[in-house]
PDB file of C-alpha atoms in Angstrom:
ATOM      1  CA  MET U1074     -32.146  -4.846 -45.115  1.00 47.00           C
ATOM      2  CA  ALA U1075     -31.528  -3.374 -41.665  1.00 50.00           C
ATOM      3  CA  GLY U1076     -27.910  -2.565 -40.948  1.00 54.00           C
ATOM      4  CA  PHE U1077     -26.773  -2.979 -44.567  1.00 55.00           C
ATOM      5  CA  VAL U1078     -24.253  -0.396 -45.756  1.00 52.00           C
ATOM      6  CA  PRO U1079     -23.501  -0.303 -49.494  1.00 57.00           C
ATOM      7  CA  ARG U1080     -19.962  -1.392 -50.446  1.00 54.00           C
ATOM      8  CA  ARG U1081     -19.120   2.007 -51.938  1.00 56.00           C
ATOM      9  CA  ARG U1082     -19.982   3.750 -48.659  1.00 55.00           C
ATOM     10  CA  ARG U1083     -18.005   1.175 -46.610  1.00 55.00           C
ATOM     11  CA  MET U1084     -14.980   1.627 -48.844  1.00 59.00           C
ATOM     12  CA  GLY U1085     -15.262   5.410 -48.566  1.00 64.00           C
ATOM     13  CA  ALA U1086     -15.363   5.192 -44.776  1.00 64.00           C
ATOM     14  CA  ALA U1087     -12.403   2.805 -44.720  1.00 63.00           C
ATOM     15  CA  THR U1088     -10.394   5.136 -46.950  1.00 70.00           C
ATOM     16  CA  ALA U1089     -11.219   8.121 -44.734  1.00 67.00           C
ATOM     17  CA  LEU U1090     -10.074   6.195 -41.646  1.00 62.00           C
ATOM     18  CA  MET U1091      -6.809   5.183 -43.328  1.00 65.00           C
ATOM     19  CA  VAL U1092      -6.106   8.783 -44.356  1.00 63.00           C
ATOM     20  CA  CYS U1093      -6.832  10.036 -40.823  1.00 56.00           C
ATOM     21  CA  GLY U1094      -4.509   7.384 -39.379  1.00 58.00           C
ATOM     22  CA  TRP U1095      -1.780   8.295 -41.843  1.00 57.00           C
ATOM     23  CA  MET U1096      -2.109  11.990 -41.009  1.00 56.00           C
ATOM     24  CA  ALA U1097      -2.021  11.315 -37.258  1.00 56.00           C
ATOM     25  CA  GLY U1098       1.158   9.269 -37.705  1.00 58.00           C
ATOM     26  CA  TRP U1099       2.690  11.946 -39.923  1.00 53.00           C
ATOM     27  CA  PHE U1100       2.186  14.634 -37.276  1.00 56.00           C
ATOM     28  CA  TRP U1101       3.343  12.333 -34.465  1.00 58.00           C
ATOM     29  CA  VAL U1102       6.714  11.455 -36.062  1.00 61.00           C
ATOM     30  CA  SER U1103       9.607  13.884 -35.494  1.00 61.00           C
ATOM     31  CA  GLU U1104      11.552  15.656 -38.227  1.00 68.00           C
ATOM     32  CA  ASP U1105      14.587  13.498 -37.398  1.00 65.00           C
ATOM     33  CA  ALA U1106      12.563  10.366 -38.090  1.00 64.00           C
ATOM     34  CA  TRP U1107      11.479  11.760 -41.468  1.00 64.00           C
ATOM     35  CA  ALA U1108      15.148  12.479 -42.229  1.00 71.00           C
ATOM     36  CA  GLY U1109      16.038   8.845 -41.496  1.00 70.00           C
ATOM     37  CA  LYS U1110      17.920   9.708 -38.293  1.00 72.00           C
ATOM     38  CA  PRO U1111      17.473   7.552 -35.182  1.00 73.00           C
ATOM     39  CA  THR U1112      14.985   8.989 -32.705  1.00 74.00           C
ATOM     40  CA  PRO U1113      16.234   8.169 -29.193  1.00 77.00           C
ATOM     41  CA  GLY U1114      13.460   7.137 -26.840  1.00 85.00           C
ATOM     42  CA  LEU U1115      10.817   6.766 -29.556  1.00 83.00           C
ATOM     43  CA  LEU U1116      10.060   3.132 -28.689  1.00 84.00           C
ATOM     44  CA  LYS U1117       9.950   3.926 -24.959  1.00 88.00           C
ATOM     45  CA  ARG U1118       7.534   6.848 -25.540  1.00 89.00           C
ATOM     46  CA  PHE U1119       5.415   4.687 -27.817  1.00 86.00           C
ATOM     47  CA  LEU U1120       5.184   1.843 -25.276  1.00 89.00           C
ATOM     48  CA  GLU U1121       4.470   4.222 -22.391  1.00 91.00           C
ATOM     49  CA  GLY U1122       1.973   6.278 -24.397  1.00 89.00           C
ATOM     50  CA  PRO U1123      -0.444   4.988 -27.045  1.00 86.00           C
ATOM     51  CA  MET U1124       0.545   1.326 -26.576  1.00 87.00           C
ATOM     52  CA  LYS U1125       0.821   1.222 -22.770  1.00 89.00           C
ATOM     53  CA  ASP U1126      -2.002  -1.324 -22.365  1.00 91.00           C
ATOM     54  CA  ILE U1127      -1.020  -3.415 -25.387  1.00 90.00           C
ATOM     55  CA  GLN U1128       1.253  -6.415 -24.776  1.00 92.00           C
ATOM     56  CA  GLU U1129       1.170  -8.118 -28.174  1.00 92.00           C
ATOM     57  CA  ILE U1130       0.267  -7.419 -31.773  1.00 91.00           C
ATOM     58  CA  VAL U1131      -0.907  -9.933 -34.369  1.00 90.00           C
ATOM     59  CA  PHE U1132       0.026  -9.511 -38.016  1.00 87.00           C
ATOM     60  CA  ALA U1133      -0.003 -11.498 -41.245  1.00 82.00           C
ATOM     61  CA  VAL U1134       3.046 -12.309 -43.352  1.00 83.00           C
ATOM     62  CA  ARG U1135       1.995 -13.034 -46.911  1.00 77.00           C
ATOM     63  CA  VAL U1136       3.787 -14.146 -50.021  1.00 75.00           C
ATOM     64  CA  PRO U1137       3.184 -11.985 -53.095  1.00 71.00           C
ATOM     65  CA  GLY U1138      -0.055 -12.519 -54.965  1.00 66.00           C
ATOM     66  CA  ARG U1139      -1.732 -10.954 -57.957  1.00 66.00           C
ATOM     67  CA  ASP U1140      -3.902  -8.574 -55.923  1.00 65.00           C
ATOM     68  CA  HIS U1141      -2.850  -5.427 -54.052  1.00 64.00           C
ATOM     69  CA  TRP U1142      -0.704  -5.945 -50.941  1.00 63.00           C
ATOM     70  CA  TYR U1143      -3.373  -4.812 -48.454  1.00 64.00           C
ATOM     71  CA  VAL U1144      -6.194  -6.981 -49.825  1.00 67.00           C
ATOM     72  CA  THR U1145      -8.702  -7.994 -47.179  1.00 66.00           C
ATOM     73  CA  PHE U1146     -10.095 -11.436 -46.485  1.00 65.00           C
ATOM     74  CA  GLY U1147     -13.590 -10.100 -47.200  1.00 67.00           C
ATOM     75  CA  ASN U1148     -12.762  -9.467 -50.857  1.00 66.00           C
ATOM     76  CA  TYR U1149     -12.266 -13.197 -51.338  1.00 68.00           C
ATOM     77  CA  SER U1150     -15.408 -14.302 -49.534  1.00 68.00           C
ATOM     78  CA  ASP U1151     -17.630 -12.825 -52.260  1.00 66.00           C
ATOM     79  CA  HIS U1152     -18.245 -15.342 -55.059  1.00 67.00           C
ATOM     80  CA  SER U1153     -19.864 -12.895 -57.477  1.00 68.00           C
ATOM     81  CA  ASP U1154     -18.063 -11.599 -60.553  1.00 69.00           C
ATOM     82  CA  THR U1155     -15.540  -9.574 -58.562  1.00 68.00           C
ATOM     83  CA  PRO U1156     -11.837  -8.837 -58.939  1.00 68.00           C
ATOM     84  CA  ALA U1157     -11.197 -11.760 -56.570  1.00 66.00           C
ATOM     85  CA  LYS U1158     -12.478 -14.086 -59.269  1.00 70.00           C
ATOM     86  CA  GLN U1159      -9.976 -12.710 -61.787  1.00 72.00           C
ATOM     87  CA  LEU U1160      -7.072 -12.031 -59.392  1.00 70.00           C
ATOM     88  CA  GLY U1161      -7.376 -14.976 -57.036  1.00 70.00           C
ATOM     89  CA  PHE U1162      -4.335 -17.208 -56.732  1.00 70.00           C
ATOM     90  CA  LYS U1163      -6.545 -20.278 -56.815  1.00 75.00           C
ATOM     91  CA  PHE U1164     -10.055 -21.518 -55.985  1.00 76.00           C
ATOM     92  CA  GLU U1165     -10.061 -24.434 -53.546  1.00 78.00           C
ATOM     93  CA  ASP U1166     -12.718 -25.820 -51.178  1.00 80.00           C
ATOM     94  CA  GLY U1167     -15.114 -23.049 -52.157  1.00 75.00           C
ATOM     95  CA  VAL U1168     -12.632 -20.276 -51.312  1.00 72.00           C
ATOM     96  CA  TYR U1169     -10.720 -17.847 -53.542  1.00 72.00           C
ATOM     97  CA  TRP U1170      -7.132 -17.405 -52.398  1.00 71.00           C
ATOM     98  CA  GLY U1171      -5.695 -13.874 -52.566  1.00 70.00           C
ATOM     99  CA  TYR U1172      -2.127 -14.998 -51.922  1.00 70.00           C
ATOM    100  CA  GLY U1173       0.089 -17.931 -52.702  1.00 72.00           C
ATOM    101  CA  GLU U1174       1.111 -20.749 -50.373  1.00 75.00           C
ATOM    102  CA  GLY U1175       3.305 -19.919 -47.390  1.00 79.00           C
ATOM    103  CA  ALA U1176       1.444 -17.167 -45.559  1.00 78.00           C
ATOM    104  CA  ARG U1177       1.426 -17.203 -41.768  1.00 83.00           C
ATOM    105  CA  LEU U1178      -0.150 -15.398 -38.845  1.00 85.00           C
ATOM    106  CA  CYS U1179       2.380 -14.040 -36.324  1.00 90.00           C
ATOM    107  CA  ARG U1180       2.228 -12.740 -32.771  1.00 93.00           C
ATOM    108  CA  LEU U1181       4.854 -10.292 -31.433  1.00 92.00           C
ATOM    109  CA  ASN U1182       5.308  -9.333 -27.787  1.00 92.00           C
ATOM    110  CA  LEU U1183       6.195  -5.634 -27.807  1.00 89.00           C
ATOM    111  CA  ARG U1184       8.164  -5.809 -24.576  1.00 87.00           C
ATOM    112  CA  THR U1185      10.437  -8.813 -25.079  1.00 86.00           C
TER     113      THR U1185
END
């Protein structure tokens, strides 16, 4: 199948990207921030630097479920014998739920 990438390879690439992002953030944060001290001007530098063209972010707020906290929607779209089948909160309307009732999608303006 053209364009198909095996799940193991996709997961390896995703893990590598997460590690690279974590390392970049680790080097970017000051020693004071690691020590739990306030870092004056950090938000201003962040909004003028890497986030200068970004006005809003979208994020999900989820109630605890039985799967790991960073579970993706894709895990629950697969109806084969996967962890979603065992860990899903419920199966309704042909969909496995990874989290309980009460989740919401939020939008935050970074400048207000």
